[in-house]
Short mmCIF file of C-alpha atoms in Angstrom, two decimals:
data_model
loop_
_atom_site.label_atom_id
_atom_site.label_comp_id
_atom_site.label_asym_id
_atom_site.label_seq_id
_atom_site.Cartn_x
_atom_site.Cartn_y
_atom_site.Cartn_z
CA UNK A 451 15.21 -25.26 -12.27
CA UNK A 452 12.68 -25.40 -14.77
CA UNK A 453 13.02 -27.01 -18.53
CA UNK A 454 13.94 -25.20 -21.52
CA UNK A 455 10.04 -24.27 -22.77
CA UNK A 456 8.40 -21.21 -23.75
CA UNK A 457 7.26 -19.01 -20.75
CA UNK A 458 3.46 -17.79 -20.33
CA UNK A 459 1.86 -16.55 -18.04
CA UNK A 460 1.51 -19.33 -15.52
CA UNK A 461 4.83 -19.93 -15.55
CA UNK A 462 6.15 -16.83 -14.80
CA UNK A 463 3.53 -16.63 -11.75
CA UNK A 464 5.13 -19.44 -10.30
CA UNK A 465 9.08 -17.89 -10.50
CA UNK A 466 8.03 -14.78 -9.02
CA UNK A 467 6.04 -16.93 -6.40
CA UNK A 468 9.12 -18.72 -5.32
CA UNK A 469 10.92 -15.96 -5.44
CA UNK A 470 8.52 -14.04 -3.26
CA UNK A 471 8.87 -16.57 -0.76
CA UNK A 472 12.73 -15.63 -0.07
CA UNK A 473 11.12 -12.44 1.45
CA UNK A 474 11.39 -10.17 -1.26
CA UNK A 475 9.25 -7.20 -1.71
CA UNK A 476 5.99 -8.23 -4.07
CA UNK A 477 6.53 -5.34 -6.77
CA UNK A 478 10.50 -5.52 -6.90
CA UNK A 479 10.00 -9.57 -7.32
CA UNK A 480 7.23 -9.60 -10.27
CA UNK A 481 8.94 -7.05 -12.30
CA UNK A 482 12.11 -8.76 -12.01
CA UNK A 483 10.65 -11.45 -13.35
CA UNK A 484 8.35 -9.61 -16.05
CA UNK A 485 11.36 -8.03 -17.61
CA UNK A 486 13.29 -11.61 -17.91
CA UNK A 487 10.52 -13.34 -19.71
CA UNK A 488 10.03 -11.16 -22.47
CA UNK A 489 6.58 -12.21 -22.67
CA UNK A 490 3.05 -10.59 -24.35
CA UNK A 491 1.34 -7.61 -22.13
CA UNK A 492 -2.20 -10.10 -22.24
CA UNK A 493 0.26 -12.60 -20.53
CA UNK A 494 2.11 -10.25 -18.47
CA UNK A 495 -1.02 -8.96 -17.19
CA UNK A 496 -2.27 -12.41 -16.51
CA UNK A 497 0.74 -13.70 -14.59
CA UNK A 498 0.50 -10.44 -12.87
CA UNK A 499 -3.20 -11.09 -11.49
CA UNK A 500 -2.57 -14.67 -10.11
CA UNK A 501 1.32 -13.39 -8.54
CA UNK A 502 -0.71 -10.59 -6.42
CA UNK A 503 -4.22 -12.71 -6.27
CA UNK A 504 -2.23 -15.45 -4.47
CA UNK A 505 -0.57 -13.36 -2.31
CA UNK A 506 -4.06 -11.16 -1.47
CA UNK A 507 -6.06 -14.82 -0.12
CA UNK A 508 -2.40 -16.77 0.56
CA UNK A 509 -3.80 -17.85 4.31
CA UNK A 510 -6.71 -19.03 2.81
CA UNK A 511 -5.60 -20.87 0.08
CA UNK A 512 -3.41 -22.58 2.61
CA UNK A 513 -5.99 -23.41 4.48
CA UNK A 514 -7.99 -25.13 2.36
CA UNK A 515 -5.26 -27.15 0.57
CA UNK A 516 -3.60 -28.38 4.20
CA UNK A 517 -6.81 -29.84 4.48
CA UNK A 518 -6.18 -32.31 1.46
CA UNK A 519 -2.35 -32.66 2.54
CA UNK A 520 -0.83 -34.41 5.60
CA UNK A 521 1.82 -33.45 5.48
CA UNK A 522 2.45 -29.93 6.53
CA UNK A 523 2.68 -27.65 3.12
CA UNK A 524 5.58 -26.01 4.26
CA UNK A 525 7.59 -29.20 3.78
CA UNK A 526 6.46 -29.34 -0.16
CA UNK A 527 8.93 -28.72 -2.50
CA UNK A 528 8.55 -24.50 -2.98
CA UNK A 529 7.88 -25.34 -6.42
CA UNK A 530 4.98 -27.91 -5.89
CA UNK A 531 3.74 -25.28 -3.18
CA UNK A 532 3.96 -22.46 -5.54
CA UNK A 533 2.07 -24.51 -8.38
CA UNK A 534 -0.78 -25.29 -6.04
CA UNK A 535 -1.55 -22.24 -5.00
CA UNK A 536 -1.11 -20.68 -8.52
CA UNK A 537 -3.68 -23.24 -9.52
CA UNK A 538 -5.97 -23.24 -6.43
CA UNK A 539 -6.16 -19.40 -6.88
CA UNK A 540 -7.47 -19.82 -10.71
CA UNK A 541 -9.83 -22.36 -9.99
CA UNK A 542 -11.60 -20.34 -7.41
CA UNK A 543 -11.13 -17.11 -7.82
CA UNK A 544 -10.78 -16.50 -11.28
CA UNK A 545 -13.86 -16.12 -13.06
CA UNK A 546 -12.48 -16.73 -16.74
CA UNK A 547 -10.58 -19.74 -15.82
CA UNK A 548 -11.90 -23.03 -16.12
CA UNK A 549 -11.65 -25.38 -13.18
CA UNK A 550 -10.81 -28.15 -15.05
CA UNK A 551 -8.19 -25.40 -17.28
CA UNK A 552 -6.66 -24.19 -13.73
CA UNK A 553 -6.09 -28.55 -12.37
CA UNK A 554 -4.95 -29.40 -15.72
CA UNK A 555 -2.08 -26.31 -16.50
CA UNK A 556 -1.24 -26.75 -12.96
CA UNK A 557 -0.36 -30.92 -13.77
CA UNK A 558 1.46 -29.54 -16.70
CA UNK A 559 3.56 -26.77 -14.59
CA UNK A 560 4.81 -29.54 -12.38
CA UNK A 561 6.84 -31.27 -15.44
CA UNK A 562 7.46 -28.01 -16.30
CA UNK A 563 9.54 -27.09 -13.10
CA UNK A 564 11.14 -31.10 -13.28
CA UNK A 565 8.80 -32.26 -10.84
CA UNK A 566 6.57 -35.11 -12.59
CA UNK A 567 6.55 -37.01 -10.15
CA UNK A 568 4.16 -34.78 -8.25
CA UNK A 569 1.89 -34.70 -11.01
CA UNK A 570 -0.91 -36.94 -9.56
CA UNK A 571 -0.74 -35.30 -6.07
CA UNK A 572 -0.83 -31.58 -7.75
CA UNK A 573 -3.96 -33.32 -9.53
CA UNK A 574 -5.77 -34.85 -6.73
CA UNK A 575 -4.81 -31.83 -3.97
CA UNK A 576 -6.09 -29.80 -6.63
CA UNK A 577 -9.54 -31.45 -6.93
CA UNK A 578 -10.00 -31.83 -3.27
CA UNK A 579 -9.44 -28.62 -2.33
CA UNK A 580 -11.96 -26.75 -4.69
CA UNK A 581 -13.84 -28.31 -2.72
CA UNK A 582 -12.99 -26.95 0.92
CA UNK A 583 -15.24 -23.86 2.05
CA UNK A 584 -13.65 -21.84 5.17
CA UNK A 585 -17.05 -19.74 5.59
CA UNK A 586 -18.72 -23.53 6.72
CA UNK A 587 -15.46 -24.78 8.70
CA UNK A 588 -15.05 -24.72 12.48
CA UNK A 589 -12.00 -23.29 13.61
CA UNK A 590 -10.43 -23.08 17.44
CA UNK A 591 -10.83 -19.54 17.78
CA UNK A 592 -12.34 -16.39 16.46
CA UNK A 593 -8.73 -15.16 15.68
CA UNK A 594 -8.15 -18.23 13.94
CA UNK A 595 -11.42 -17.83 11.76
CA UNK A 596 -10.56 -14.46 10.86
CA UNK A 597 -7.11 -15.40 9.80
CA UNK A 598 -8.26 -17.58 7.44
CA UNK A 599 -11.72 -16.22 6.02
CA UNK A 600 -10.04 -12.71 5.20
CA UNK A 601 -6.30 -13.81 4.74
CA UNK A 602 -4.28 -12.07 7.10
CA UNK A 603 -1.83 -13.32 9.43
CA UNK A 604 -3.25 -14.12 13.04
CA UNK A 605 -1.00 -11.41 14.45
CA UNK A 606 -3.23 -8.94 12.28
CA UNK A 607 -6.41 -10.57 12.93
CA UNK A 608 -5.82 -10.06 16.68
CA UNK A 609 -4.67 -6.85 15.89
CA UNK A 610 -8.35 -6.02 14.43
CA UNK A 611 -10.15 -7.92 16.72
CA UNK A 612 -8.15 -6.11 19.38
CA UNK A 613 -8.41 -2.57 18.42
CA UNK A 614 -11.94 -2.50 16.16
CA UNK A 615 -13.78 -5.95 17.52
CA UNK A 616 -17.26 -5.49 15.68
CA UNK A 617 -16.01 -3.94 12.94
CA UNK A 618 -12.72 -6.04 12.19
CA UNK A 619 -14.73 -8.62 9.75
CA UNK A 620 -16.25 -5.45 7.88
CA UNK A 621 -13.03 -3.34 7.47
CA UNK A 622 -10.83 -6.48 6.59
CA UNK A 623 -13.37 -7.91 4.14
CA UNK A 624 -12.72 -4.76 2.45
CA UNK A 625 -9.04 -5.09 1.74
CA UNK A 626 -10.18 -7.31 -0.72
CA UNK A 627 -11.88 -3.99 -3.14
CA UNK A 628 -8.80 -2.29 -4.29
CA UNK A 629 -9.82 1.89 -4.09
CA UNK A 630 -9.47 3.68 -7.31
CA UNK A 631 -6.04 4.85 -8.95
CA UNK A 632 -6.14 8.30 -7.86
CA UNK A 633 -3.64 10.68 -9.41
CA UNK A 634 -3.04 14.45 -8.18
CA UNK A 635 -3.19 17.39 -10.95
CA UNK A 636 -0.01 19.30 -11.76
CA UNK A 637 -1.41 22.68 -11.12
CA UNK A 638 2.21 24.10 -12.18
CA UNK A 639 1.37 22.86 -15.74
CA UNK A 640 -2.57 22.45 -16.47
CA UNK A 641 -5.92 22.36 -15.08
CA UNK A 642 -8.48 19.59 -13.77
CA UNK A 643 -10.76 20.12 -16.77
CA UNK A 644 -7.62 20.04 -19.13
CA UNK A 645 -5.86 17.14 -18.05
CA UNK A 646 -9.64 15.42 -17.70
CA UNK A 647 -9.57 15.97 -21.69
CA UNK A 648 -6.25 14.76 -22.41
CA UNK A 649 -6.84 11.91 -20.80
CA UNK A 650 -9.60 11.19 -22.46
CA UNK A 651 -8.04 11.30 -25.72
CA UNK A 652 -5.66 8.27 -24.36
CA UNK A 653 -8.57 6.44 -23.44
CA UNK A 654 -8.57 6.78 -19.77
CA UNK A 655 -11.69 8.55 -17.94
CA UNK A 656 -11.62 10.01 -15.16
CA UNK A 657 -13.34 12.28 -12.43
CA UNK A 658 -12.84 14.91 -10.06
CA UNK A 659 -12.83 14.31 -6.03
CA UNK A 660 -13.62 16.62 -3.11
CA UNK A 661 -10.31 17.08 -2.96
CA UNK A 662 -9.08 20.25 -5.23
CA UNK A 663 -7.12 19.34 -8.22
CA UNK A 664 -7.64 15.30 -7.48
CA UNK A 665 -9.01 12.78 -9.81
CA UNK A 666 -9.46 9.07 -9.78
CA UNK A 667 -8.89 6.95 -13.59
CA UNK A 668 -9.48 4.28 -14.71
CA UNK A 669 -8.49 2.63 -18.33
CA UNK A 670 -6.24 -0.14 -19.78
CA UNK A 671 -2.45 -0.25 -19.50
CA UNK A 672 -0.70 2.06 -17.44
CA UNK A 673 -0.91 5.36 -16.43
CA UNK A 674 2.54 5.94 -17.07
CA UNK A 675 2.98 4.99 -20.43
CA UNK A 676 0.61 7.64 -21.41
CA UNK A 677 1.50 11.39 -23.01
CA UNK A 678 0.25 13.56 -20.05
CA UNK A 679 2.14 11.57 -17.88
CA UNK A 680 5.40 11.63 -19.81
CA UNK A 681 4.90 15.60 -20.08
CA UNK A 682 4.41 16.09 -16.26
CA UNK A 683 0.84 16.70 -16.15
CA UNK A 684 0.17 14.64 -12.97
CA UNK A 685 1.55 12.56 -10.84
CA UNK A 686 -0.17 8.91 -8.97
CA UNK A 687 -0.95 9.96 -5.55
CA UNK A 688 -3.36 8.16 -2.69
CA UNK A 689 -6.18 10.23 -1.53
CA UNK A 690 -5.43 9.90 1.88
CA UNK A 691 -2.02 10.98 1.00
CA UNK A 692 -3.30 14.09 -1.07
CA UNK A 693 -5.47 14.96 2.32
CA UNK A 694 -2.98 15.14 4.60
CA UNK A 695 -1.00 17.65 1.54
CA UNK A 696 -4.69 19.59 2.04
CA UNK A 697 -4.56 19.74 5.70
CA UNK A 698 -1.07 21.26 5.31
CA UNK A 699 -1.68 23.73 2.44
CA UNK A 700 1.75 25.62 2.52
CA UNK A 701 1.92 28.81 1.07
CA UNK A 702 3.99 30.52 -1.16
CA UNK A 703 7.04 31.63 -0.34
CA UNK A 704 7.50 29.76 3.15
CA UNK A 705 9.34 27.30 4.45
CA UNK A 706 8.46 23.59 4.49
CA UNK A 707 10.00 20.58 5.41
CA UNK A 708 8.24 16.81 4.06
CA UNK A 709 10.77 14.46 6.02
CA UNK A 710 9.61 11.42 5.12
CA UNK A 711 9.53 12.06 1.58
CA UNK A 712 10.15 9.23 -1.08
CA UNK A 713 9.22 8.36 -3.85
CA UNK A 714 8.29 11.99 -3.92
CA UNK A 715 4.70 12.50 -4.24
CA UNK A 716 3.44 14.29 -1.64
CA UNK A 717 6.81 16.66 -1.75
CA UNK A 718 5.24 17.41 -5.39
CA UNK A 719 1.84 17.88 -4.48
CA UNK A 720 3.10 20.76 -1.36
CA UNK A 721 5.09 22.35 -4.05
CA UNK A 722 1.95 22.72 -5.90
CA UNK A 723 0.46 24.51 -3.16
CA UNK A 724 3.50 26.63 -2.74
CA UNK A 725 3.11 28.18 -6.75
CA UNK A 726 6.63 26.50 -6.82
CA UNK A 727 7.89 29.67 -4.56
CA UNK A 728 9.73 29.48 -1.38
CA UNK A 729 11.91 26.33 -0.03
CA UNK A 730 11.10 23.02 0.13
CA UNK A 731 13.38 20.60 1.64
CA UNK A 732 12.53 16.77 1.00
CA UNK A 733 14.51 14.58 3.01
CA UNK A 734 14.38 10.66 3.36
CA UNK A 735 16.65 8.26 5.41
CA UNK A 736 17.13 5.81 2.61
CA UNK A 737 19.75 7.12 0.31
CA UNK A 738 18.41 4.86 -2.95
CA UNK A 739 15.40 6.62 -2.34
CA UNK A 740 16.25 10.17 -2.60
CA UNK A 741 16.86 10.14 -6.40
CA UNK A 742 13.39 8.54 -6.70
CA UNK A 743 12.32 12.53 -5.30
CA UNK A 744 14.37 14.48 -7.81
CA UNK A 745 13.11 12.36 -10.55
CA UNK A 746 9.39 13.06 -9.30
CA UNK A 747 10.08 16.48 -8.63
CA UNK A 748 11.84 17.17 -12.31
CA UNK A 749 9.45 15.51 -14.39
CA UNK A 750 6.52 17.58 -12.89
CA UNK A 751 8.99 20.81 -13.39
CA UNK A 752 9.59 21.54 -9.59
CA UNK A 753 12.25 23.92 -9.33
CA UNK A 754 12.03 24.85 -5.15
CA UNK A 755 12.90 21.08 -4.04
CA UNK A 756 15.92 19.87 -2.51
CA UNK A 757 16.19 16.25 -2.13
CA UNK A 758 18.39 15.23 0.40
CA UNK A 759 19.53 11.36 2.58
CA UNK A 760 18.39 12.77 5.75
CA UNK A 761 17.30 10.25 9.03
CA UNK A 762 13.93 12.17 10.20
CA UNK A 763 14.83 11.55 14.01
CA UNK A 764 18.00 13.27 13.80
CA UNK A 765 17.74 16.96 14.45
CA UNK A 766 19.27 19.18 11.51
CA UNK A 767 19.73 22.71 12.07
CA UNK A 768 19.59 24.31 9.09
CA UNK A 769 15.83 22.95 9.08
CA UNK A 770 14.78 25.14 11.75
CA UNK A 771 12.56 28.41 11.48
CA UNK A 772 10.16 26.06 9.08
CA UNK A 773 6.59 27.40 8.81
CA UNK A 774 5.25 24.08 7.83
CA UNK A 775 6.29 20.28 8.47
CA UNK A 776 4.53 17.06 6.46
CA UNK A 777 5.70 13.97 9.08
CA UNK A 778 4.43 11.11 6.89
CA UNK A 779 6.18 8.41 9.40
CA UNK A 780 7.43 4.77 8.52
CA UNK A 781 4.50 2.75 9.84
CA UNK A 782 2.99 -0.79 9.81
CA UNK A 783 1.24 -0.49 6.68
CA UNK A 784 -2.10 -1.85 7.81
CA UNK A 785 -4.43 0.81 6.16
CA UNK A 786 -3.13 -0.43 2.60
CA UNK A 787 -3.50 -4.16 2.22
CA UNK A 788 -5.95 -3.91 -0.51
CA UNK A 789 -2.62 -2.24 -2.37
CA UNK A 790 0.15 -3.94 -1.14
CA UNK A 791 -0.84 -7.97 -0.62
CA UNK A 792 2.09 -8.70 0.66
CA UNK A 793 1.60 -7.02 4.11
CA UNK A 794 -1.10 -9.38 4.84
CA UNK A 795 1.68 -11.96 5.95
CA UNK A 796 3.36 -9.47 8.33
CA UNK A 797 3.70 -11.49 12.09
CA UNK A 798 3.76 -7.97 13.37
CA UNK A 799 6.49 -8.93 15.92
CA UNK A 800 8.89 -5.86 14.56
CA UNK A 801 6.09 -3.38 15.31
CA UNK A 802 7.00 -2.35 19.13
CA UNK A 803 10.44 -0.65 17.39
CA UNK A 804 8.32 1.93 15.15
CA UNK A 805 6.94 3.52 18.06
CA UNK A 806 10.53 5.12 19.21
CA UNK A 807 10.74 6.02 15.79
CA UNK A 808 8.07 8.03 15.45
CA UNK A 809 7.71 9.66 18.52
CA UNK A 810 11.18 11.04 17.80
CA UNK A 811 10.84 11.95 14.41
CA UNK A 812 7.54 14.25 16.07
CA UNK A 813 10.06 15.55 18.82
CA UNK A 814 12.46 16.47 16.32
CA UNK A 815 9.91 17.92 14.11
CA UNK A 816 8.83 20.15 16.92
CA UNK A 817 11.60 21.36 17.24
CA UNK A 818 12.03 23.03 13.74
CA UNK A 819 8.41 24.69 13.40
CA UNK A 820 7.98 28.57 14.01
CA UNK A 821 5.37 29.85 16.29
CA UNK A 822 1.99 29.65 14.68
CA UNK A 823 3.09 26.83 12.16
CA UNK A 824 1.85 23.92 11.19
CA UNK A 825 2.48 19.95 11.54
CA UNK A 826 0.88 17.26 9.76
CA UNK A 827 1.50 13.66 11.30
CA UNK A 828 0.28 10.96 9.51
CA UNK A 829 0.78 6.92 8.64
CA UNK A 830 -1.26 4.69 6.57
CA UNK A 831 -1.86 2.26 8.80
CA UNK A 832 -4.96 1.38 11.34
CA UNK A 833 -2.95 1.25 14.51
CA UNK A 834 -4.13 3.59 17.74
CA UNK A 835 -0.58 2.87 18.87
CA UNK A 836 0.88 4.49 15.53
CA UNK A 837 -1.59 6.82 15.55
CA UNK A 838 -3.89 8.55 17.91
CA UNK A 839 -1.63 7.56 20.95
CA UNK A 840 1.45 8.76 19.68
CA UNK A 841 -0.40 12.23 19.22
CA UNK A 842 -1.71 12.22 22.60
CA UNK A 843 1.77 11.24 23.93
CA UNK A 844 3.63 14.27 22.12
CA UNK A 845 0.59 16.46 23.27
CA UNK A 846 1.31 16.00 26.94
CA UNK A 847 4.52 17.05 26.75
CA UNK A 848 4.46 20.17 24.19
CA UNK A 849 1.68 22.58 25.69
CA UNK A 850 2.56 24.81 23.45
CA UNK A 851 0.79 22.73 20.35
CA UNK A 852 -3.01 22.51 19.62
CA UNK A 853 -4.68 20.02 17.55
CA UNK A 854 -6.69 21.21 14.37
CA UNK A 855 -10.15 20.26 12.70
CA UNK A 856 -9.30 20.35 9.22
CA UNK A 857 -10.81 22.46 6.75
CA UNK A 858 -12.85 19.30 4.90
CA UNK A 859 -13.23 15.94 6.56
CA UNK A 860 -14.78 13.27 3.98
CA UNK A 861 -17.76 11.57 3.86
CA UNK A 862 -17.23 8.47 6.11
CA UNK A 863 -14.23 9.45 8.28
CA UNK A 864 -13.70 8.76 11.34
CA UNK A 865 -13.15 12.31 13.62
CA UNK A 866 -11.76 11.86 16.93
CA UNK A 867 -10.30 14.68 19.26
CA UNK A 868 -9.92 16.45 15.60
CA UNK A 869 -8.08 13.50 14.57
CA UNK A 870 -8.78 12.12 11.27
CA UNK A 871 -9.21 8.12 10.42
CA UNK A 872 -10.13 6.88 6.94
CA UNK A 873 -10.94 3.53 6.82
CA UNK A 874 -11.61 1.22 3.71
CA UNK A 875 -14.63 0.36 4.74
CA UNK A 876 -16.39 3.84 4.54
CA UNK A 877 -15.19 5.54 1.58
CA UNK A 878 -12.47 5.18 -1.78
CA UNK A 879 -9.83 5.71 0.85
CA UNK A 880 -7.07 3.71 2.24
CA UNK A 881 -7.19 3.14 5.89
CA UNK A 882 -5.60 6.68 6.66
CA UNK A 883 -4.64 8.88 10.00
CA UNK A 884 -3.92 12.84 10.03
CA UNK A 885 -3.73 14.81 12.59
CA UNK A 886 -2.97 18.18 12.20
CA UNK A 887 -0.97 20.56 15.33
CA UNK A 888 -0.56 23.77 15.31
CA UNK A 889 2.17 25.86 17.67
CA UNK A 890 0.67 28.67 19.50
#
């Protein structure tokens, strides 16, 4: 409970912080709270960059302020906790606020959310932990180390020391650069050169990729609010996403099934490459996801997609004789920390009941393609077990499929049995996996 006051910024960091901690997911939790506090956009966007900049270095911010606290943090009051990191994350990572500005708001917050009398620890916790510099500390392990110098759970830092050991510290340290907003060209409605125009004329610039028909923006606001957007013109797409479309490249007229669809990107972007002609079914097994697809789909004028609540794993008939399959599986998630913060504080210990899950949604995939069609498997996540193992597994057992090497493979990824991996660390990408199989 907080006192009657007028919201800013800092305040509204801290609800959605609590309210985070109830296990809710980041984006669904801040604009929940945005749209109840009827505050400025110059605050909105500020409360915005300390909700998701705690969340991006929470392990170390914990870190350092357990070393000022005996007590374990997780007994604090959530609000204290909340206000400490809030105000541990400004002082140190924020180059426009003030140290003394970030100790001082943060004192103020605590009377704020009716807890004076933790003012002079929230002051004195605050001070000593400025202080505290994990790159100089000695921890009990190399796991432990990692954990805390690059903010991931321990789970995922023995996950990357497991799987990429030299190269863990490099590709984790580069969670923290978030890649460029990349958005796909509706090809349906305009050109690259055309929409590079219009969006110039809203004040966003942007440039073309080696991908066909992709650019990556950049400008103030949001993308969304702006004319092109409104009018269908594009659509906000990942470039490792927009790859795996490439490697795909239905054609007109055919058949194609994306079975992991929502929110409906990469459904529009195949459409594309079908000239809007043929059938595309786009299927996803949670229902209040499915009319996230249709709206996608009818904004960018995409007349040849059927949305549908369809489980992946479970074999539907009328989907057979397909000429081409996108199987974008559920996954861990692990190639796009630097988008999604919240991931960082996954313990991983759910991760063994994925791999069922996609195996069968491959099986059942399989089992709808024509002879001499194609399959795209993919996840965003850096995960052999998710990935190139899965592949390997389904290979063994289905003679009858080949893998690929795609047409283009970008600067900087990683090719492997004609398996593609795109990792943060070598290009704009997300960490990324494609593989693409073909039935003979």
């Amino acid at each position: 409970m907080i006192k009657k006051t007028q919201k800013n910024g800092r305040i509204v960091a801290v609800e959605a912080l609590i309210k985070q901690e109830q296990n809710g997911y980041s984006n669904l939790v801040l604009d929940s709270v945005l749209k109840k506090s009827k505050l400025e956009p110059r605050e909105k966007s500020f409360a915005s960059a300390v909700f998701y900049g705690v969340l991006e270095r929470i392990f170390t911010l914990d870190w350092m302020l357990q070393q000022c606290i005996k007590q374990p943090l997780s007994k604090l009051d959530a609000p204290v906790r909340a206000i400490l990191r809030a105000g541990l994350y400004q002082a140190v990572y924020m180059e426009g606020v003030p140290v003394r500005a970030a100790v001082n708001e943060s004192v103020q917050l605590v009377r704020v959310f009716r807890k004076a009398s933790a003012s002079g620890f929230v002051n004195a916790v605050l001070r000593k932990a400025i202080k505290q510099n994990p790159q100089e500390a000695s921890f009990n392990s190399e796991s432990e180390r990692i954990s805390v110098v690059y903010s991931v759970s321990q789970p995922i830092a023995d996950h990357f020391l497991k799987y990429y050991s030299q190269d863990a510290e490099r590709i984790l340290q580069a969670f923290f650069e978030k890649p460029p907003l990349a958005i796909r060209v509706n090809t349906l409605k305009t050109t690259e050169s055309e929409l590079c125009q219009l969006l110039q004329q809203e004040g966003w610039e942007s440039s073309k990729t080696d991908i066909p028909n992709s650019l990556v923006v950049q400008g103030k606001g949001s993308i969304a609010q702006t004319k092109a957007f409104t009018e269908g013109l594009f659509h906000v797409q990942g470039l490792g996403s927009q790859l795996a479309c490439l490697y795909l490249s239905p054609k007109a007229e055919s058949k194609t099934l994306d079975l992991c669809a929502a929110p409906g990107g990469k459904s529009a972007t195949l459409a594309q490459y079908m000239q809007n002609q043929g059938e595309l079914f786009c299927g996803d097994a949670v229902v209040s996801r499915v009319s996230l697809i249709s709206q996608t789909l009818n904004r960018l004028g995409i007349t040849i997609g059927t949305a549908k609540h369809q489980d992946a794993s479970v074999f539907q008939e009328d989907l057979q004789n397909a000429d081409f399959i996108l199987c974008d599986v559920p996954c861990s998630g692990l190639g796009i920390m630097a988008k999604k913060p919240d991931i960082r504080s996954k313990m991983l210990e759910k991760i063994d009941e994925l791999y069922p899950i996609q195996q069968k949604i491959l099986e059942t995939a399989a089992c709808y393609l024509k002879k001499g069609g194609r399959i795209v498997y993919s996840t965003c996540t850096l995960n052999p077990k998710e990935n190139e193992e899965q592949v390997r597994l389904f290979l063994k057992t289905h003679t009858e499929f080949q893998l690929v090497l795609p047409q283009y493979i970008p600067k900087g990824a990683v090719l492997n049995d004609n398996m593609i991996t795109l990792r943060p660390d070598y290009n704009l990408y997300d960490g990324f996996f494609i593989a693409t199989l073909e039935r003979l």
